[in-house]
Amino acid sequence: MAIPFNRWPDALAARYREKGYWAELPLTDILTRHADSERTAIIDGERHISYRELNAASSRMAAALQRRGLKTGDTALVQLGNHAELFITLFALLKAGVAPVNALFSHQRTELTAYAAQIAPRLLVADRAHALFRNDDFLNQLRCDYPTLATIALRGDDGEYSLQSMIDTPQENVGTRSSAPDEVAFFQLSGGSTGTPKLIPRTHNDYYYSIRRSAEICRLNEHTRFLCAIPAAHNYALSSPGSLGVFYCQGCVVLADDPSATLCFPLIEKHQVNVTALVPPAVSLWLQAVGEENGNRQLASLRLLQVGGARFPEALARRVPSEIGCQLQQVFGMAEGLVNYTALDDDDEHIFTTQGRPMCPDDEVWAADENGDPVAPGEVGLLMTRGPYTFRGYYNSPEANAKAFDADGFYCSGDLIVIDKDGYIRVVGREKDQINRGGEKIAAEEIENLLHRHEDIIHAALVSMDDELMGEKSCAFIVGRRPFRPVDIRRWLRELGVADYKLPDKVENVSELPLTHVGKPDKKRLRQLIAGRRLSTN
Ligand code: AMP
Ligand code: DBH
């Protein structure tokens, strides 16, 4: 059975097909088009995996899954870090027609439970190295909650759940059964601004277009050697053009656990990496490191540095070409779809001061005022968009969709933008209740809900505060029956099982929260308070 999702209206779908954006191919084509290639697809530590091996390994796993009863239209919850198994699993699932949610490795019990609740997975793929899977407690809970969970596969397990044996065991070829190109291939994660993390259905057709077009704009080819040092499952790292864009062009993906200079610089030198993608705080650290001994020399092979995920200050942007010694590209994207790039041959002013232009001629993007009408040219407004790879609705979320879309199907991302006369976009702010912590998004409401579960917390509000390195950090204002130390708050949230990046960086005890005239916490006022006080970080 196909997974239900909000489809594009027929007229637009016909247009996207006619223009060749929707190529009617499954995402597995990214790999199978190179099925016989001996070129290296992935370098993961000491392992070099060729396209032929990657294809064969994912086919064995797909066959094993089909033998265990998984079928087209089923869903999977996957949590793997930056390892080859993430891609083997992704292609295996696509070949078997099973749609995964690829949770980030930093996610914990709260996030995984919320994703599982939405998709009722038939398969779990996870890593014994992750704290949640060191023992079987969480597995047993999932088993209990989802009696239809057919299979569990764990990286690092040599017992009955072994992912490795599923990948390695020869299988009779049962033929692939990927879902149809205009159906859901997998779910992408939204950064969110509401209480529960939302899922974004992505079809083969729309996602494959976004990958092909991104690879074209970034001029990838079979000589591309891409360092993937940010979370590989994230939309940016996966598709802008990311690892999938590199595979499409038969290049090589070098995997790293994190974007630290100490880890990445030697990898860049050793594997002659020529493209990578970072978030702004990582660039700051790289700029610092190149000033130190030999840093720049190790980066000699690097040609293109992409920066996205959060606002990249112009002052830092200007330093990239001279200090890191490569071209800069700004990327402004969202897991919901729309991606903007500065072009490689844009002039410096556009590259340093804008977040680029929409990648597709049929991306419709405009800025709306508070009444939903277009603002005057050059004025600030809310980003509204629709197009051939921008989703039409969160999975199973009619209420959220009623708020996030206008009557014509334009998605409002919550970003405040200015569009210049040439169509270049500048991100100047945000109107969604979200904190962008160096590219990692925190939905304030999700954390506030967890805080409110504490019996001694009467009221809580999470707001952003400026931070030199991260761009933004989070501050929790607490009205409590007693004062709370930051460690108390963080421990409470950790016990509830939430990703570390969502833990408040600062905690402020207050006797009451300022309210807006409609009685909601006045977050603007709270942000001013924290900026004004400049209290020492705790
Ligand atoms: P997500 O919904 O988690 O995929 O996050 C997408 C959001 O990240 C966008 O709506 C922006 O708020 C933010 N973002 C991504 N790239 C940039 C960028 N280059 N500059 C500023 N904000 C960005
Ligand atoms: O932040 C993002 O979500 C993002 C940034 C750059 C993204 O999804 C993308 C490019 O595709």
Tab-separated table of C-alpha atoms in Angstrom, residues 61-455:
chain	number	residue	atom	x	y	z
A	61	MET	CA	19.979	-6.232	2.528
A	62	ALA	CA	16.879	-5.422	0.466
A	63	ALA	CA	16.381	-9.099	-0.294
A	64	ALA	CA	16.849	-10.010	3.381
A	65	LEU	CA	14.221	-7.435	4.342
A	66	GLN	CA	11.790	-8.709	1.756
A	67	ARG	CA	12.350	-12.268	3.001
A	68	ARG	CA	11.458	-11.076	6.496
A	69	GLY	CA	8.149	-9.806	5.224
A	70	LEU	CA	8.803	-6.121	4.607
A	71	LYS	CA	7.007	-4.776	1.604
A	72	THR	CA	6.407	-1.654	-0.428
A	73	GLY	CA	4.695	1.025	1.633
A	74	ASP	CA	6.148	-0.145	4.960
A	75	THR	CA	8.129	2.308	7.080
A	76	ALA	CA	11.383	2.107	9.022
A	77	LEU	CA	12.995	4.034	11.842
A	78	VAL	CA	16.718	4.385	11.143
A	79	GLN	CA	19.364	5.966	13.339
A	80	LEU	CA	22.902	5.577	12.027
A	81	GLY	CA	25.789	8.025	12.216
A	82	ASN	CA	28.248	8.957	9.471
A	83	HIS	CA	29.070	5.411	8.399
A	84	ALA	CA	28.819	3.433	5.179
A	85	GLU	CA	25.954	1.425	6.715
A	86	LEU	CA	23.769	4.532	6.609
A	87	PHE	CA	23.935	4.537	2.802
A	88	ILE	CA	23.785	0.756	2.401
A	89	THR	CA	20.645	0.799	4.545
A	90	LEU	CA	19.115	3.781	2.756
A	91	PHE	CA	19.548	2.193	-0.671
A	92	ALA	CA	18.383	-1.204	0.643
A	93	LEU	CA	15.197	0.361	1.972
A	94	LEU	CA	14.605	2.269	-1.256
A	95	LYS	CA	15.106	-0.971	-3.221
A	96	ALA	CA	12.581	-2.734	-0.999
A	97	GLY	CA	10.089	0.134	-1.224
A	98	VAL	CA	10.330	0.764	2.545
A	99	ALA	CA	10.239	4.444	3.541
A	100	PRO	CA	12.590	5.373	6.392
A	101	VAL	CA	12.767	8.217	8.834
A	102	ASN	CA	16.495	8.840	9.221
A	103	ALA	CA	16.820	10.203	12.749
A	104	LEU	CA	19.937	12.189	13.536
A	105	PHE	CA	22.531	10.406	15.632
A	106	SER	CA	22.184	13.103	18.290
A	107	HIS	CA	18.520	12.264	18.771
A	108	GLN	CA	17.444	10.471	21.922
A	109	ARG	CA	14.412	8.674	23.300
A	110	THR	CA	12.014	11.629	23.026
A	111	GLU	CA	12.718	12.249	19.354
A	112	LEU	CA	12.780	8.577	18.335
A	113	THR	CA	9.574	7.871	20.225
A	114	ALA	CA	7.866	10.800	18.499
A	115	TYR	CA	8.966	9.615	15.034
A	116	ALA	CA	7.938	6.028	15.753
A	117	ALA	CA	4.527	7.193	16.941
A	118	GLN	CA	3.938	8.870	13.592
A	119	ILE	CA	5.047	6.072	11.258
A	120	ALA	CA	4.474	2.887	13.340
A	121	PRO	CA	7.678	1.349	11.913
A	122	ARG	CA	7.987	-2.256	10.766
A	123	LEU	CA	11.780	-2.056	10.924
A	124	LEU	CA	14.290	-0.489	13.290
A	125	VAL	CA	17.903	0.042	12.222
A	126	ALA	CA	20.144	1.524	14.899
A	127	ASP	CA	23.636	1.467	16.367
A	128	ARG	CA	24.824	-0.333	19.498
A	129	ALA	CA	27.311	2.525	19.924
A	130	HIS	CA	24.394	4.886	20.639
A	131	ALA	CA	23.555	5.240	24.342
A	132	LEU	CA	19.911	4.291	23.693
A	133	PHE	CA	20.875	0.920	22.271
A	134	ARG	CA	23.681	-0.104	24.641
A	135	ASN	CA	21.146	-2.376	26.309
A	136	ASP	CA	17.761	-3.701	25.195
A	137	ASP	CA	15.458	-1.510	27.319
A	138	PHE	CA	14.440	0.895	24.577
A	139	LEU	CA	14.245	-1.912	22.014
A	140	ASN	CA	11.869	-3.812	24.255
A	141	GLN	CA	9.745	-0.731	24.700
A	142	LEU	CA	9.517	-0.236	20.928
A	143	ARG	CA	8.698	-3.931	20.489
A	144	CYS	CA	5.922	-3.575	22.972
A	145	ASP	CA	4.528	-0.360	21.459
A	146	TYR	CA	4.771	-1.630	17.870
A	147	PRO	CA	3.802	-5.288	17.739
A	148	THR	CA	4.117	-5.092	13.953
A	149	LEU	CA	7.855	-4.302	14.238
A	150	ALA	CA	9.048	-7.130	12.023
A	151	THR	CA	12.800	-6.710	12.221
A	152	ILE	CA	15.534	-5.030	14.180
A	153	ALA	CA	19.024	-4.567	12.761
A	154	LEU	CA	21.809	-3.157	14.885
A	155	ARG	CA	25.212	-1.976	13.843
A	156	GLY	CA	27.848	-3.450	16.137
A	157	ASP	CA	25.686	-6.371	17.264
A	158	ASP	CA	26.769	-9.897	16.430
A	159	GLY	CA	23.669	-11.508	17.839
A	160	GLU	CA	20.269	-12.097	16.322
A	161	TYR	CA	19.887	-8.409	15.470
A	162	SER	CA	23.134	-8.077	13.510
A	163	LEU	CA	22.923	-5.493	10.728
A	164	GLN	CA	26.244	-6.758	9.389
A	165	SER	CA	24.956	-10.257	8.832
A	166	MET	CA	21.901	-8.881	7.058
A	167	ILE	CA	24.196	-6.948	4.746
A	168	ASP	CA	26.745	-9.742	4.247
A	169	THR	CA	24.635	-12.880	3.924
A	170	PRO	CA	24.214	-13.903	0.292
A	171	GLN	CA	20.570	-13.847	-0.759
A	172	GLU	CA	18.728	-15.140	-3.723
A	173	ASN	CA	17.961	-12.169	-5.920
A	174	VAL	CA	14.274	-11.491	-5.479
A	175	GLY	CA	14.241	-8.423	-7.696
A	176	THR	CA	13.741	-4.911	-6.427
A	177	ARG	CA	10.367	-3.439	-5.652
A	178	SER	CA	10.960	0.217	-4.987
A	179	SER	CA	7.897	2.396	-4.671
A	180	ALA	CA	6.656	4.304	-7.727
A	181	PRO	CA	8.552	7.540	-8.557
A	182	ASP	CA	5.604	9.723	-7.603
A	183	GLU	CA	5.187	8.059	-4.199
A	184	VAL	CA	6.927	8.716	-0.876
A	185	ALA	CA	10.553	7.528	-0.925
A	186	PHE	CA	11.357	8.539	2.646
A	187	PHE	CA	10.630	11.111	5.320
A	188	GLN	CA	12.842	14.104	5.973
A	189	LEU	CA	12.901	15.783	9.392
A	190	SER	CA	11.630	19.279	9.965
A	191	GLY	CA	13.545	21.579	12.293
A	192	GLY	CA	10.115	22.273	13.682
A	193	SER	CA	8.474	25.041	15.619
A	194	THR	CA	5.723	23.096	17.370
A	195	GLY	CA	5.546	20.628	20.249
A	196	THR	CA	6.089	17.464	18.230
A	197	PRO	CA	8.796	16.947	15.607
A	198	LYS	CA	7.141	16.824	12.190
A	199	LEU	CA	7.882	14.582	9.217
A	200	ILE	CA	8.206	15.665	5.609
A	201	PRO	CA	7.218	13.131	2.957
A	202	ARG	CA	9.657	13.327	0.022
A	203	THR	CA	8.876	11.562	-3.235
A	204	HIS	CA	11.446	9.965	-5.555
A	205	ASN	CA	10.587	12.450	-8.279
A	206	ASP	CA	10.934	15.600	-6.195
A	207	TYR	CA	14.030	14.560	-4.256
A	208	TYR	CA	15.877	13.213	-7.289
A	209	TYR	CA	15.309	16.492	-9.098
A	210	SER	CA	16.671	18.459	-6.160
A	211	ILE	CA	19.793	16.255	-6.155
A	212	ARG	CA	20.409	16.418	-9.913
A	213	ARG	CA	19.928	20.162	-10.072
A	214	SER	CA	22.145	20.726	-6.996
A	215	ALA	CA	24.919	18.577	-8.487
A	216	GLU	CA	24.689	20.598	-11.687
A	217	ILE	CA	24.880	23.966	-9.909
A	218	CYS	CA	27.843	22.796	-7.837
A	219	ARG	CA	29.504	21.286	-10.923
A	220	LEU	CA	30.092	17.883	-9.403
A	221	ASN	CA	31.604	15.105	-11.505
A	222	GLU	CA	33.348	11.756	-11.098
A	223	HIS	CA	36.434	13.537	-9.771
A	224	THR	CA	34.485	15.093	-6.908
A	225	ARG	CA	35.797	14.037	-3.506
A	226	PHE	CA	33.283	15.258	-0.957
A	227	LEU	CA	33.939	15.367	2.766
A	228	CYS	CA	30.737	14.710	4.711
A	229	ALA	CA	31.480	15.898	8.237
A	230	ILE	CA	28.029	17.179	9.270
A	231	PRO	CA	25.224	14.686	10.065
A	232	ALA	CA	24.939	12.644	6.867
A	233	ALA	CA	21.193	12.062	7.192
A	234	HIS	CA	20.436	15.779	7.359
A	235	ASN	CA	18.853	17.186	4.205
A	236	TYR	CA	21.780	19.532	3.559
A	237	ALA	CA	24.420	16.801	3.782
A	238	LEU	CA	22.288	14.308	1.885
A	239	SER	CA	20.993	16.337	-1.015
A	240	SER	CA	22.422	19.844	-1.440
A	241	PRO	CA	24.085	18.215	-3.403
A	242	GLY	CA	25.469	16.186	-0.535
A	243	SER	CA	26.368	12.520	-0.605
A	244	LEU	CA	23.520	11.588	-2.930
A	245	GLY	CA	24.598	14.280	-5.397
A	246	VAL	CA	28.125	12.886	-5.300
A	247	PHE	CA	26.896	9.325	-5.862
A	248	TYR	CA	24.772	10.523	-8.770
A	249	CYS	CA	27.986	11.831	-10.406
A	250	GLN	CA	30.054	8.780	-9.439
A	251	GLY	CA	32.336	10.795	-7.154
A	252	CYS	CA	33.658	9.768	-3.757
A	253	VAL	CA	32.190	10.521	-0.310
A	254	VAL	CA	34.673	10.681	2.573
A	255	LEU	CA	32.914	10.298	5.925
A	256	ALA	CA	33.930	12.041	9.145
A	257	ASP	CA	32.276	11.855	12.568
A	258	ASP	CA	32.350	15.595	13.176
A	259	PRO	CA	33.537	18.794	11.463
A	260	SER	CA	36.460	19.523	13.826
A	261	ALA	CA	39.609	20.789	12.137
A	262	THR	CA	41.753	18.204	13.913
A	263	LEU	CA	39.748	15.401	12.339
A	264	CYS	CA	38.937	16.973	8.973
A	265	PHE	CA	42.174	18.662	7.884
A	266	PRO	CA	44.204	15.409	7.807
A	267	LEU	CA	41.307	13.639	6.020
A	268	ILE	CA	41.183	16.375	3.390
A	269	GLU	CA	44.896	16.037	2.773
A	270	LYS	CA	44.944	12.243	2.814
A	271	HIS	CA	41.991	11.777	0.459
A	272	GLN	CA	42.495	14.917	-1.630
A	273	VAL	CA	39.027	16.186	-0.805
A	274	ASN	CA	37.881	19.002	-3.109
A	275	VAL	CA	34.357	19.854	-1.846
A	276	THR	CA	32.805	20.020	1.587
A	277	ALA	CA	29.711	21.406	3.321
A	278	LEU	CA	29.755	23.088	6.717
A	279	VAL	CA	27.572	25.064	9.101
A	280	PRO	CA	28.801	28.547	10.169
A	281	PRO	CA	30.291	27.642	13.599
A	282	ALA	CA	32.457	24.960	11.981
A	283	VAL	CA	33.767	27.533	9.498
A	284	SER	CA	34.731	29.825	12.399
A	285	LEU	CA	36.747	27.014	13.924
A	286	TRP	CA	38.372	26.171	10.580
A	287	LEU	CA	39.322	29.828	10.107
A	288	GLN	CA	40.954	29.772	13.495
A	289	ALA	CA	42.780	26.524	12.722
A	290	VAL	CA	44.153	27.617	9.329
A	291	GLY	CA	45.912	30.455	11.132
A	292	GLU	CA	47.826	27.840	13.021
A	293	GLU	CA	50.729	25.813	11.740
A	294	ASN	CA	50.326	24.038	8.393
A	295	GLY	CA	46.527	24.384	8.426
A	296	ASN	CA	46.245	25.984	5.038
A	297	ARG	CA	48.664	23.560	3.382
A	298	GLN	CA	46.533	20.593	4.435
A	299	LEU	CA	43.578	22.159	2.626
A	300	ALA	CA	45.382	22.615	-0.699
A	301	SER	CA	43.067	20.229	-2.599
A	302	LEU	CA	39.867	21.994	-1.439
A	303	ARG	CA	38.103	23.895	-4.245
A	304	LEU	CA	34.639	24.580	-2.867
A	305	LEU	CA	33.370	25.243	0.649
A	306	GLN	CA	29.595	25.296	1.016
A	307	VAL	CA	28.154	27.069	4.053
A	308	GLY	CA	24.527	26.821	5.106
A	309	GLY	CA	22.033	25.843	7.770
A	310	ALA	CA	22.182	29.178	9.595
A	311	ARG	CA	23.048	32.789	8.890
A	312	PHE	CA	26.687	33.155	7.832
A	313	PRO	CA	28.046	36.563	8.896
A	314	GLU	CA	29.417	38.583	5.997
A	315	ALA	CA	32.672	39.301	7.843
A	316	LEU	CA	33.421	35.578	8.026
A	317	ALA	CA	32.296	34.963	4.449
A	318	ARG	CA	34.848	37.468	3.169
A	319	ARG	CA	37.665	35.598	4.890
A	320	VAL	CA	36.987	32.204	3.290
A	321	PRO	CA	38.694	32.581	-0.119
A	322	SER	CA	41.896	34.165	1.186
A	323	GLU	CA	42.312	32.214	4.406
A	324	ILE	CA	40.906	28.792	3.574
A	325	GLY	CA	42.028	29.143	-0.015
A	326	CYS	CA	38.904	28.008	-1.841
A	327	GLN	CA	35.672	29.289	-3.301
A	328	LEU	CA	32.713	29.954	-1.006
A	329	GLN	CA	29.136	28.984	-1.807
A	330	GLN	CA	26.235	30.009	0.414
A	331	VAL	CA	23.390	27.508	0.678
A	332	PHE	CA	20.012	28.376	2.132
A	333	GLY	CA	17.813	25.323	2.202
A	334	MET	CA	15.165	23.512	4.145
A	335	ALA	CA	14.192	19.873	4.551
A	336	GLU	CA	10.732	20.925	3.348
A	337	GLY	CA	12.179	21.537	-0.116
A	338	LEU	CA	13.353	24.894	-1.473
A	339	VAL	CA	17.127	25.281	-1.779
A	340	ASN	CA	18.950	28.475	-2.782
A	341	TYR	CA	22.563	28.683	-3.881
A	342	THR	CA	25.022	31.370	-4.826
A	343	ALA	CA	26.416	30.338	-8.223
A	344	LEU	CA	30.081	29.458	-8.574
A	345	ASP	CA	30.518	32.299	-11.069
A	346	ASP	CA	28.568	34.912	-9.107
A	347	ASP	CA	30.414	38.104	-8.237
A	348	ASP	CA	31.933	38.473	-4.780
A	349	GLU	CA	29.226	40.813	-3.512
A	350	HIS	CA	26.470	38.264	-4.133
A	351	ILE	CA	28.546	35.414	-2.716
A	352	PHE	CA	29.492	37.308	0.448
A	353	THR	CA	26.247	39.100	1.162
A	354	THR	CA	23.365	36.906	-0.066
A	355	GLN	CA	22.064	33.389	0.470
A	356	GLY	CA	21.746	32.825	-3.246
A	357	ARG	CA	18.862	32.230	-5.612
A	358	PRO	CA	16.283	29.442	-5.837
A	359	MET	CA	17.808	26.584	-7.817
A	360	CYS	CA	14.858	25.859	-10.101
A	361	PRO	CA	13.295	28.245	-12.634
A	362	ASP	CA	9.907	26.949	-11.450
A	363	ASP	CA	10.529	27.677	-7.780
A	364	GLU	CA	7.956	30.325	-6.935
A	365	VAL	CA	9.270	32.445	-4.065
A	366	TRP	CA	7.899	35.707	-2.674
A	367	ALA	CA	7.867	37.657	0.566
A	368	ALA	CA	4.563	38.168	2.393
A	369	ASP	CA	3.455	40.861	4.828
A	370	GLU	CA	1.477	40.062	7.978
A	371	ASN	CA	-1.765	39.869	5.961
A	372	GLY	CA	-0.323	37.362	3.514
A	373	ASP	CA	0.013	39.930	0.715
A	374	PRO	CA	3.256	40.432	-1.220
A	375	VAL	CA	5.492	43.161	0.217
A	376	ALA	CA	6.894	45.909	-1.994
A	377	PRO	CA	10.096	44.969	-3.865
A	378	GLY	CA	13.135	45.097	-1.596
A	379	GLU	CA	11.050	45.031	1.615
A	380	VAL	CA	11.280	42.420	4.385
A	381	GLY	CA	8.642	39.692	4.380
A	382	LEU	CA	7.920	36.078	5.217
A	383	LEU	CA	9.265	33.521	2.758
A	384	MET	CA	6.463	31.858	0.783
A	385	THR	CA	7.266	29.143	-1.715
A	386	ARG	CA	6.021	26.296	-3.843
A	387	GLY	CA	7.752	24.331	-6.549
A	388	PRO	CA	8.687	20.954	-8.015
A	389	TYR	CA	10.598	19.763	-4.943
A	390	THR	CA	8.842	21.645	-2.142
A	391	PHE	CA	6.466	19.464	-0.137
A	392	ARG	CA	2.727	20.111	0.073
A	393	GLY	CA	2.134	19.056	3.653
A	394	TYR	CA	3.640	17.509	6.772
A	395	TYR	CA	2.828	13.847	7.264
A	396	ASN	CA	-0.514	13.344	8.959
A	397	SER	CA	-0.684	16.901	10.285
A	398	PRO	CA	-3.787	18.685	9.002
A	399	GLU	CA	-3.668	21.338	11.727
A	400	ALA	CA	-0.013	22.196	11.227
A	401	ASN	CA	-0.593	22.266	7.463
A	402	ALA	CA	-3.518	24.665	7.773
A	403	LYS	CA	-1.098	27.102	9.433
A	404	ALA	CA	1.995	26.457	7.308
A	405	PHE	CA	0.349	26.789	3.859
A	406	ASP	CA	-1.735	29.471	2.212
A	407	ALA	CA	-4.787	28.778	0.064
A	408	ASP	CA	-2.661	28.485	-3.091
A	409	GLY	CA	-0.363	25.857	-1.611
A	410	PHE	CA	2.527	28.185	-0.815
A	411	TYR	CA	4.566	27.000	2.165
A	412	CYS	CA	5.558	29.645	4.701
A	413	SER	CA	8.992	28.719	6.091
A	414	GLY	CA	8.856	31.312	8.876
A	415	ASP	CA	12.030	32.988	7.600
A	416	LEU	CA	12.109	36.760	7.124
A	417	ILE	CA	13.755	37.553	3.820
A	418	VAL	CA	14.517	40.307	1.370
A	419	ILE	CA	14.568	39.476	-2.340
A	420	ASP	CA	16.674	41.819	-4.462
A	421	LYS	CA	15.899	42.869	-8.030
A	422	ASP	CA	17.959	39.967	-9.432
A	423	GLY	CA	16.142	37.416	-7.303
A	424	TYR	CA	18.900	36.927	-4.724
A	425	ILE	CA	17.619	36.233	-1.223
A	426	ARG	CA	18.918	37.559	2.068
A	427	VAL	CA	17.740	35.899	5.261
A	428	VAL	CA	17.319	38.721	7.776
A	429	GLY	CA	15.361	37.092	10.585
A	430	ARG	CA	12.738	34.598	11.580
A	431	GLU	CA	9.149	34.572	12.742
A	432	LYS	CA	8.899	30.944	13.814
A	433	ASP	CA	9.297	29.894	17.420
A	434	GLN	CA	12.600	28.198	16.788
A	435	ILE	CA	16.192	28.606	17.866
A	436	ASN	CA	18.866	28.012	15.243
A	437	ARG	CA	21.862	26.839	17.251
A	438	GLY	CA	24.607	26.860	14.640
A	439	GLY	CA	22.412	25.058	12.114
A	440	GLU	CA	20.776	22.726	14.638
A	441	LYS	CA	17.148	23.713	15.043
A	442	ILE	CA	15.322	23.704	18.373
A	443	ALA	CA	11.529	24.037	18.466
A	444	ALA	CA	10.981	26.100	21.616
A	445	GLU	CA	7.586	24.552	22.271
A	446	GLU	CA	9.004	21.019	22.339
A	447	ILE	CA	11.388	21.923	25.164
A	448	GLU	CA	8.829	24.066	26.994
A	449	ASN	CA	6.414	21.100	27.027
A	450	LEU	CA	9.089	18.906	28.588
A	451	LEU	CA	9.934	21.575	31.169
A	452	HIS	CA	6.272	21.938	32.093
A	453	ARG	CA	6.223	18.254	33.012
A	454	HIS	CA	8.381	19.102	36.049
A	455	GLU	CA	6.163	19.428	39.129
